[in-house]
Amino acid sequence: MSKRSQAPLALPPPGLLKQATVLPFWWPTNREKRASSRFSDPARHSPMSNHPKRPRSLQHLIDVTRAAIESGELTDEQRAEAEARLKSVEERTEEEFASLDHYIRNMPPAATTDITLIILKGHLLIEQKVHEFIAQRLLSPEALAAARLESHQAICLAEAMALPNEEPKTLFATIKKINALRNKIAHVLDDPGIDNRIRDIVKTYRSSFQDVDDTLYSVLAHCYGQMSELVRLAQRPGFRLPGVAANNQA
């Protein structure tokens, strides 16, 4: 008997899925702006000049990336990377596009020094995806609303719907730690142990996802992307519970 028939609630581990990079484009930093003659000379206009500190939407990020590619100010390596990532986003479904756009519109810029805001918003965005995933796996998700699950309970329920392999275990273990971190900063001002907690979260996640940068911001983005991908897969008939699939076809 196959694993799928033995565990009808199971999904493939996220590491086998298409990686969902949430901020997949080149965004000019202050250092790169200073290094460019077009930025240092006000008489010369650049399509990347006067850009805000963060993209306003996914479409805005696409437009800035295209302008950067056409400007001639990127190195060959930067240009190749920008073109590849632009192509990867253009191949995404409308639903995937909307998910990425939602994250970009609501997450503070990576350069912000307000770590509390990054944690609170990142946690909220991931929590939304956890609940979406659960809803996709249930026959009557509205009946669960009365339970008023706390974040930790919802994460545990979502984890129970995935295969107990290394990568999904790491994903949900990390989300639990992010939830605990969020609860800590919500009740304790200037927690002296926050840096150690953040380092532990990053180290835990990168033990299974080495391609993620060693920053909390990158880990939050990747967790959101992985949960978004699980939500998308949960909508496929082949991954639904028999009752759920039949209910949607009725």
PDB file of C-alpha atoms in Angstrom:
ATOM      1  CA  MET A   1       0.000   0.000   0.000  1.00  0.00           C
ATOM      2  CA  SER A   2       1.352   3.431  -0.900  1.00  0.00           C
ATOM      3  CA  LYS A   3       2.104   6.147   1.638  1.00  0.00           C
ATOM      4  CA  ARG A   4      -0.675   8.273   0.182  1.00  0.00           C
ATOM      5  CA  SER A   5      -3.304   5.590   0.729  1.00  0.00           C
ATOM      6  CA  GLN A   6      -1.972   4.920   4.226  1.00  0.00           C
ATOM      7  CA  ALA A   7      -2.013   8.599   5.157  1.00  0.00           C
ATOM      8  CA  PRO A   8      -4.796  10.392   3.242  1.00  0.00           C
ATOM      9  CA  LEU A   9      -4.080  13.678   5.034  1.00  0.00           C
ATOM     10  CA  ALA A  10      -0.442  13.720   3.987  1.00  0.00           C
ATOM     11  CA  LEU A  11       1.147  16.081   1.492  1.00  0.00           C
ATOM     12  CA  PRO A  12       4.610  15.788  -0.077  1.00  0.00           C
ATOM     13  CA  PRO A  13       7.339  17.422   2.026  1.00  0.00           C
ATOM     14  CA  PRO A  14       7.863  21.098   1.088  1.00  0.00           C
ATOM     15  CA  GLY A  15      11.452  20.449  -0.012  1.00  0.00           C
ATOM     16  CA  LEU A  16      10.118  18.455  -2.962  1.00  0.00           C
ATOM     17  CA  LEU A  17       7.902  21.332  -4.047  1.00  0.00           C
ATOM     18  CA  LYS A  18       8.800  24.294  -6.190  1.00  0.00           C
ATOM     19  CA  GLN A  19      10.598  26.736  -3.915  1.00  0.00           C
ATOM     20  CA  ALA A  20       8.517  29.847  -3.335  1.00  0.00           C
ATOM     21  CA  THR A  21      10.947  32.752  -3.068  1.00  0.00           C
ATOM     22  CA  VAL A  22       8.903  35.670  -1.813  1.00  0.00           C
ATOM     23  CA  LEU A  23      11.169  38.536  -2.840  1.00  0.00           C
ATOM     24  CA  PRO A  24      12.594  37.179  -6.096  1.00  0.00           C
ATOM     25  CA  PHE A  25      13.994  40.326  -7.698  1.00  0.00           C
ATOM     26  CA  TRP A  26      16.952  42.634  -7.535  1.00  0.00           C
ATOM     27  CA  TRP A  27      16.163  45.738  -5.473  1.00  0.00           C
ATOM     28  CA  PRO A  28      18.818  48.506  -5.528  1.00  0.00           C
ATOM     29  CA  THR A  29      20.497  49.104  -2.172  1.00  0.00           C
ATOM     30  CA  ASN A  30      21.964  52.425  -1.059  1.00  0.00           C
ATOM     31  CA  ARG A  31      25.458  50.999  -1.567  1.00  0.00           C
ATOM     32  CA  GLU A  32      24.680  50.052  -5.158  1.00  0.00           C
ATOM     33  CA  LYS A  33      23.102  53.449  -5.761  1.00  0.00           C
ATOM     34  CA  ARG A  34      26.217  55.252  -4.528  1.00  0.00           C
ATOM     35  CA  ALA A  35      28.422  53.079  -6.721  1.00  0.00           C
ATOM     36  CA  SER A  36      26.490  54.051  -9.836  1.00  0.00           C
ATOM     37  CA  SER A  37      27.498  57.208 -11.713  1.00  0.00           C
ATOM     38  CA  ARG A  38      23.916  57.714 -12.792  1.00  0.00           C
ATOM     39  CA  PHE A  39      22.864  57.929  -9.153  1.00  0.00           C
ATOM     40  CA  SER A  40      25.743  60.212  -8.141  1.00  0.00           C
ATOM     41  CA  ASP A  41      25.217  62.620 -11.024  1.00  0.00           C
ATOM     42  CA  PRO A  42      21.817  64.397 -10.685  1.00  0.00           C
ATOM     43  CA  ALA A  43      22.016  65.477 -14.310  1.00  0.00           C
ATOM     44  CA  ARG A  44      21.786  61.839 -15.417  1.00  0.00           C
ATOM     45  CA  HIS A  45      18.464  60.088 -14.955  1.00  0.00           C
ATOM     46  CA  SER A  46      18.123  56.462 -14.008  1.00  0.00           C
ATOM     47  CA  PRO A  47      14.921  54.410 -14.068  1.00  0.00           C
ATOM     48  CA  MET A  48      15.982  53.167 -10.614  1.00  0.00           C
ATOM     49  CA  SER A  49      16.383  56.618  -9.112  1.00  0.00           C
ATOM     50  CA  ASN A  50      14.145  57.786  -6.290  1.00  0.00           C
ATOM     51  CA  HIS A  51      12.717  54.347  -5.703  1.00  0.00           C
ATOM     52  CA  PRO A  52      11.034  53.890  -2.302  1.00  0.00           C
ATOM     53  CA  LYS A  53      12.693  51.879   0.446  1.00  0.00           C
ATOM     54  CA  ARG A  54      10.420  48.943  -0.293  1.00  0.00           C
ATOM     55  CA  PRO A  55       8.338  47.683  -3.223  1.00  0.00           C
ATOM     56  CA  ARG A  56       4.698  48.698  -2.956  1.00  0.00           C
ATOM     57  CA  SER A  57       3.419  45.567  -4.682  1.00  0.00           C
ATOM     58  CA  LEU A  58       4.604  42.601  -6.702  1.00  0.00           C
ATOM     59  CA  GLN A  59       3.861  44.453  -9.931  1.00  0.00           C
ATOM     60  CA  HIS A  60       5.941  47.387  -8.694  1.00  0.00           C
ATOM     61  CA  LEU A  61       8.791  44.982  -7.966  1.00  0.00           C
ATOM     62  CA  ILE A  62       8.475  43.568 -11.492  1.00  0.00           C
ATOM     63  CA  ASP A  63       8.535  47.064 -13.020  1.00  0.00           C
ATOM     64  CA  VAL A  64      11.643  48.084 -11.048  1.00  0.00           C
ATOM     65  CA  THR A  65      13.398  44.859 -11.989  1.00  0.00           C
ATOM     66  CA  ARG A  66      12.673  45.380 -15.678  1.00  0.00           C
ATOM     67  CA  ALA A  67      13.889  48.978 -15.448  1.00  0.00           C
ATOM     68  CA  ALA A  68      17.064  47.806 -13.731  1.00  0.00           C
ATOM     69  CA  ILE A  69      17.723  45.241 -16.467  1.00  0.00           C
ATOM     70  CA  GLU A  70      17.199  47.828 -19.211  1.00  0.00           C
ATOM     71  CA  SER A  71      19.269  50.522 -17.476  1.00  0.00           C
ATOM     72  CA  GLY A  72      22.634  48.881 -18.155  1.00  0.00           C
ATOM     73  CA  GLU A  73      23.685  49.552 -14.554  1.00  0.00           C
ATOM     74  CA  LEU A  74      23.722  45.918 -13.447  1.00  0.00           C
ATOM     75  CA  THR A  75      26.716  43.639 -13.646  1.00  0.00           C
ATOM     76  CA  ASP A  76      26.401  40.620 -15.927  1.00  0.00           C
ATOM     77  CA  GLU A  77      25.819  38.437 -12.881  1.00  0.00           C
ATOM     78  CA  GLN A  78      23.122  40.735 -11.482  1.00  0.00           C
ATOM     79  CA  ARG A  79      21.414  40.969 -14.862  1.00  0.00           C
ATOM     80  CA  ALA A  80      21.366  37.198 -15.336  1.00  0.00           C
ATOM     81  CA  GLU A  81      19.942  36.683 -11.852  1.00  0.00           C
ATOM     82  CA  ALA A  82      17.294  39.371 -12.326  1.00  0.00           C
ATOM     83  CA  GLU A  83      16.207  37.945 -15.680  1.00  0.00           C
ATOM     84  CA  ALA A  84      15.998  34.409 -14.286  1.00  0.00           C
ATOM     85  CA  ARG A  85      13.928  35.461 -11.302  1.00  0.00           C
ATOM     86  CA  LEU A  86      11.692  37.649 -13.401  1.00  0.00           C
ATOM     87  CA  LYS A  87      10.994  34.688 -15.660  1.00  0.00           C
ATOM     88  CA  SER A  88      10.224  32.446 -12.679  1.00  0.00           C
ATOM     89  CA  VAL A  89       7.563  34.849 -11.430  1.00  0.00           C
ATOM     90  CA  GLU A  90       6.043  35.322 -14.877  1.00  0.00           C
ATOM     91  CA  GLU A  91       5.466  31.549 -14.936  1.00  0.00           C
ATOM     92  CA  ARG A  92       3.507  31.557 -11.684  1.00  0.00           C
ATOM     93  CA  THR A  93      -0.221  31.030 -11.556  1.00  0.00           C
ATOM     94  CA  GLU A  94      -2.615  33.859 -10.795  1.00  0.00           C
ATOM     95  CA  GLU A  95      -3.103  32.445  -7.309  1.00  0.00           C
ATOM     96  CA  GLU A  96       0.629  32.278  -6.627  1.00  0.00           C
ATOM     97  CA  PHE A  97       1.029  35.829  -7.895  1.00  0.00           C
ATOM     98  CA  ALA A  98      -1.715  37.042  -5.543  1.00  0.00           C
ATOM     99  CA  SER A  99      -0.086  35.269  -2.594  1.00  0.00           C
ATOM    100  CA  LEU A 100       3.295  36.897  -3.238  1.00  0.00           C
ATOM    101  CA  ASP A 101       1.658  40.275  -3.756  1.00  0.00           C
ATOM    102  CA  HIS A 102      -0.182  39.960  -0.436  1.00  0.00           C
ATOM    103  CA  TYR A 103       3.095  39.331   1.373  1.00  0.00           C
ATOM    104  CA  ILE A 104       4.929  42.240  -0.246  1.00  0.00           C
ATOM    105  CA  ARG A 105       2.091  44.683   0.422  1.00  0.00           C
ATOM    106  CA  ASN A 106       1.880  43.786   4.105  1.00  0.00           C
ATOM    107  CA  MET A 107       5.446  43.001   5.188  1.00  0.00           C
ATOM    108  CA  PRO A 108       7.745  45.848   6.307  1.00  0.00           C
ATOM    109  CA  PRO A 109      10.964  46.352   4.314  1.00  0.00           C
ATOM    110  CA  ALA A 110      13.859  44.023   5.072  1.00  0.00           C
ATOM    111  CA  ALA A 111      16.037  47.023   5.960  1.00  0.00           C
ATOM    112  CA  THR A 112      13.784  48.147   8.800  1.00  0.00           C
ATOM    113  CA  THR A 113      15.344  48.249  12.259  1.00  0.00           C
ATOM    114  CA  ASP A 114      11.994  47.518  13.934  1.00  0.00           C
ATOM    115  CA  ILE A 115      12.452  43.801  14.594  1.00  0.00           C
ATOM    116  CA  THR A 116       9.206  43.726  16.595  1.00  0.00           C
ATOM    117  CA  LEU A 117       7.207  44.845  13.551  1.00  0.00           C
ATOM    118  CA  ILE A 118       8.932  42.243  11.351  1.00  0.00           C
ATOM    119  CA  ILE A 119       8.117  39.467  13.825  1.00  0.00           C
ATOM    120  CA  LEU A 120       4.495  40.523  14.370  1.00  0.00           C
ATOM    121  CA  LYS A 121       3.666  40.940  10.689  1.00  0.00           C
ATOM    122  CA  GLY A 122       5.626  37.899   9.551  1.00  0.00           C
ATOM    123  CA  HIS A 123       3.892  35.752  12.150  1.00  0.00           C
ATOM    124  CA  LEU A 124       0.451  37.043  11.162  1.00  0.00           C
ATOM    125  CA  LEU A 125       1.020  36.378   7.460  1.00  0.00           C
ATOM    126  CA  ILE A 126       2.258  32.833   8.124  1.00  0.00           C
ATOM    127  CA  GLU A 127      -0.641  32.198  10.511  1.00  0.00           C
ATOM    128  CA  GLN A 128      -3.095  33.153   7.769  1.00  0.00           C
ATOM    129  CA  LYS A 129      -1.590  30.498   5.506  1.00  0.00           C
ATOM    130  CA  VAL A 130      -1.715  27.885   8.271  1.00  0.00           C
ATOM    131  CA  HIS A 131      -5.455  28.467   8.639  1.00  0.00           C
ATOM    132  CA  GLU A 132      -5.951  28.427   4.859  1.00  0.00           C
ATOM    133  CA  PHE A 133      -4.164  25.091   4.670  1.00  0.00           C
ATOM    134  CA  ILE A 134      -6.345  23.603   7.405  1.00  0.00           C
ATOM    135  CA  ALA A 135      -9.495  24.871   5.713  1.00  0.00           C
ATOM    136  CA  GLN A 136      -8.512  23.219   2.433  1.00  0.00           C
ATOM    137  CA  ARG A 137      -8.098  19.863   4.152  1.00  0.00           C
ATOM    138  CA  LEU A 138     -11.439  19.727   5.972  1.00  0.00           C
ATOM    139  CA  LEU A 139     -14.939  18.747   4.856  1.00  0.00           C
ATOM    140  CA  SER A 140     -16.613  21.498   6.900  1.00  0.00           C
ATOM    141  CA  PRO A 141     -13.931  24.024   7.908  1.00  0.00           C
ATOM    142  CA  GLU A 142     -16.547  26.486   9.133  1.00  0.00           C
ATOM    143  CA  ALA A 143     -17.409  24.046  11.961  1.00  0.00           C
ATOM    144  CA  LEU A 144     -13.877  24.488  13.336  1.00  0.00           C
ATOM    145  CA  ALA A 145     -14.327  28.243  13.729  1.00  0.00           C
ATOM    146  CA  ALA A 146     -16.300  27.742  16.943  1.00  0.00           C
ATOM    147  CA  ALA A 147     -13.258  26.050  18.500  1.00  0.00           C
ATOM    148  CA  ARG A 148     -11.352  29.351  18.332  1.00  0.00           C
ATOM    149  CA  LEU A 149      -8.018  27.589  18.017  1.00  0.00           C
ATOM    150  CA  GLU A 150      -5.000  29.391  19.377  1.00  0.00           C
ATOM    151  CA  SER A 151      -2.049  29.793  17.030  1.00  0.00           C
ATOM    152  CA  HIS A 152      -0.079  26.910  18.526  1.00  0.00           C
ATOM    153  CA  GLN A 153      -3.071  24.577  18.277  1.00  0.00           C
ATOM    154  CA  ALA A 154      -3.652  25.516  14.635  1.00  0.00           C
ATOM    155  CA  ILE A 155       0.016  24.897  13.798  1.00  0.00           C
ATOM    156  CA  CYS A 156      -0.113  21.461  15.433  1.00  0.00           C
ATOM    157  CA  LEU A 157      -3.277  20.595  13.496  1.00  0.00           C
ATOM    158  CA  ALA A 158      -1.693  21.664  10.204  1.00  0.00           C
ATOM    159  CA  GLU A 159       1.416  19.630  11.002  1.00  0.00           C
ATOM    160  CA  ALA A 160      -0.770  16.576  11.590  1.00  0.00           C
ATOM    161  CA  MET A 161      -1.932  16.906   7.988  1.00  0.00           C
ATOM    162  CA  ALA A 162       1.587  16.601   6.550  1.00  0.00           C
ATOM    163  CA  LEU A 163       3.966  13.684   6.215  1.00  0.00           C
ATOM    164  CA  PRO A 164       6.340  13.278   9.193  1.00  0.00           C
ATOM    165  CA  ASN A 165       9.430  13.771   7.050  1.00  0.00           C
ATOM    166  CA  GLU A 166      12.413  15.964   7.927  1.00  0.00           C
ATOM    167  CA  GLU A 167      11.515  19.063   5.939  1.00  0.00           C
ATOM    168  CA  PRO A 168       7.858  19.442   6.984  1.00  0.00           C
ATOM    169  CA  LYS A 169       8.956  18.732  10.562  1.00  0.00           C
ATOM    170  CA  THR A 170      11.495  21.547  10.302  1.00  0.00           C
ATOM    171  CA  LEU A 171       8.936  23.877   8.717  1.00  0.00           C
ATOM    172  CA  PHE A 172       6.357  23.422  11.466  1.00  0.00           C
ATOM    173  CA  ALA A 173       8.958  23.345  14.253  1.00  0.00           C
ATOM    174  CA  THR A 174      10.173  26.721  13.005  1.00  0.00           C
ATOM    175  CA  ILE A 175       6.660  28.158  12.772  1.00  0.00           C
ATOM    176  CA  LYS A 176       6.064  27.053  16.380  1.00  0.00           C
ATOM    177  CA  LYS A 177       9.225  28.891  17.428  1.00  0.00           C
ATOM    178  CA  ILE A 178       8.140  31.988  15.509  1.00  0.00           C
ATOM    179  CA  ASN A 179       4.797  31.814  17.324  1.00  0.00           C
ATOM    180  CA  ALA A 180       6.550  31.521  20.703  1.00  0.00           C
ATOM    181  CA  LEU A 181       8.787  34.473  19.786  1.00  0.00           C
ATOM    182  CA  ARG A 182       5.757  36.535  18.824  1.00  0.00           C
ATOM    183  CA  ASN A 183       4.071  35.736  22.155  1.00  0.00           C
ATOM    184  CA  LYS A 184       7.251  36.651  24.034  1.00  0.00           C
ATOM    185  CA  ILE A 185       7.655  40.092  22.499  1.00  0.00           C
ATOM    186  CA  ALA A 186       3.935  40.770  22.944  1.00  0.00           C
ATOM    187  CA  HIS A 187       4.293  40.441  26.724  1.00  0.00           C
ATOM    188  CA  VAL A 188       7.911  41.338  27.502  1.00  0.00           C
ATOM    189  CA  LEU A 189       9.559  44.634  26.575  1.00  0.00           C
ATOM    190  CA  ASP A 190      13.244  44.530  25.629  1.00  0.00           C
ATOM    191  CA  ASP A 191      13.659  40.805  26.163  1.00  0.00           C
ATOM    192  CA  PRO A 192      17.443  40.273  26.522  1.00  0.00           C
ATOM    193  CA  GLY A 193      17.140  36.780  25.054  1.00  0.00           C
ATOM    194  CA  ILE A 194      15.489  37.792  21.772  1.00  0.00           C
ATOM    195  CA  ASP A 195      18.736  37.681  19.763  1.00  0.00           C
ATOM    196  CA  ASN A 196      19.426  34.123  20.900  1.00  0.00           C
ATOM    197  CA  ARG A 197      15.861  33.112  20.046  1.00  0.00           C
ATOM    198  CA  ILE A 198      16.202  34.564  16.559  1.00  0.00           C
ATOM    199  CA  ARG A 199      19.559  32.832  15.980  1.00  0.00           C
ATOM    200  CA  ASP A 200      18.010  29.530  17.064  1.00  0.00           C
ATOM    201  CA  ILE A 201      15.082  29.967  14.665  1.00  0.00           C
ATOM    202  CA  VAL A 202      17.380  30.734  11.728  1.00  0.00           C
ATOM    203  CA  LYS A 203      19.737  27.842  12.571  1.00  0.00           C
ATOM    204  CA  THR A 204      16.851  25.364  12.928  1.00  0.00           C
ATOM    205  CA  TYR A 205      15.287  26.332   9.615  1.00  0.00           C
ATOM    206  CA  ARG A 206      18.496  26.398   7.628  1.00  0.00           C
ATOM    207  CA  SER A 207      19.308  22.876   8.806  1.00  0.00           C
ATOM    208  CA  SER A 208      16.808  21.694   6.177  1.00  0.00           C
ATOM    209  CA  PHE A 209      16.648  24.710   3.835  1.00  0.00           C
ATOM    210  CA  GLN A 210      20.271  25.709   3.200  1.00  0.00           C
ATOM    211  CA  ASP A 211      19.361  28.011   0.324  1.00  0.00           C
ATOM    212  CA  VAL A 212      17.699  30.476   2.727  1.00  0.00           C
ATOM    213  CA  ASP A 213      19.754  33.486   3.861  1.00  0.00           C
ATOM    214  CA  ASP A 214      20.776  33.495   7.521  1.00  0.00           C
ATOM    215  CA  THR A 215      18.338  36.246   8.541  1.00  0.00           C
ATOM    216  CA  LEU A 216      14.992  36.082  10.305  1.00  0.00           C
ATOM    217  CA  TYR A 217      13.433  38.096   7.481  1.00  0.00           C
ATOM    218  CA  SER A 218      14.416  35.457   4.932  1.00  0.00           C
ATOM    219  CA  VAL A 219      13.177  32.633   7.155  1.00  0.00           C
ATOM    220  CA  LEU A 220       9.793  34.331   7.597  1.00  0.00           C
ATOM    221  CA  ALA A 221       9.494  34.848   3.849  1.00  0.00           C
ATOM    222  CA  HIS A 222      10.420  31.242   3.086  1.00  0.00           C
ATOM    223  CA  CYS A 223       8.013  29.830   5.691  1.00  0.00           C
ATOM    224  CA  TYR A 224       5.253  31.924   4.151  1.00  0.00           C
ATOM    225  CA  GLY A 225       6.192  30.673   0.692  1.00  0.00           C
ATOM    226  CA  GLN A 226       6.227  27.040   1.779  1.00  0.00           C
ATOM    227  CA  MET A 227       2.841  27.327   3.494  1.00  0.00           C
ATOM    228  CA  SER A 228       1.458  29.064   0.387  1.00  0.00           C
ATOM    229  CA  GLU A 229       2.658  26.148  -1.723  1.00  0.00           C
ATOM    230  CA  LEU A 230       1.028  23.648   0.639  1.00  0.00           C
ATOM    231  CA  VAL A 231      -2.246  25.583   0.383  1.00  0.00           C
ATOM    232  CA  ARG A 232      -2.013  25.459  -3.404  1.00  0.00           C
ATOM    233  CA  LEU A 233      -1.317  21.728  -3.449  1.00  0.00           C
ATOM    234  CA  ALA A 234      -4.106  21.050  -0.967  1.00  0.00           C
ATOM    235  CA  GLN A 235      -6.548  22.352  -3.573  1.00  0.00           C
ATOM    236  CA  ARG A 236      -5.576  19.675  -6.087  1.00  0.00           C
ATOM    237  CA  PRO A 237      -8.082  16.798  -6.312  1.00  0.00           C
ATOM    238  CA  GLY A 238      -5.318  14.220  -5.967  1.00  0.00           C
ATOM    239  CA  PHE A 239      -4.350  15.556  -2.560  1.00  0.00           C
ATOM    240  CA  ARG A 240      -7.828  16.082  -1.151  1.00  0.00           C
ATOM    241  CA  LEU A 241      -9.662  13.775   1.178  1.00  0.00           C
ATOM    242  CA  PRO A 242     -12.200  11.738  -0.833  1.00  0.00           C
ATOM    243  CA  GLY A 243     -15.089  13.493   0.909  1.00  0.00           C
ATOM    244  CA  VAL A 244     -13.638  16.936   0.246  1.00  0.00           C
ATOM    245  CA  ALA A 245     -13.145  16.198  -3.460  1.00  0.00           C
ATOM    246  CA  ALA A 246     -16.672  14.831  -3.807  1.00  0.00           C
ATOM    247  CA  ASN A 247     -18.118  17.788  -1.946  1.00  0.00           C
ATOM    248  CA  ASN A 248     -16.492  20.276  -4.338  1.00  0.00           C
ATOM    249  CA  GLN A 249     -17.659  18.382  -7.409  1.00  0.00           C
ATOM    250  CA  ALA A 250     -21.281  18.307  -6.223  1.00  0.00           C
TER     251      ALA A 250
END
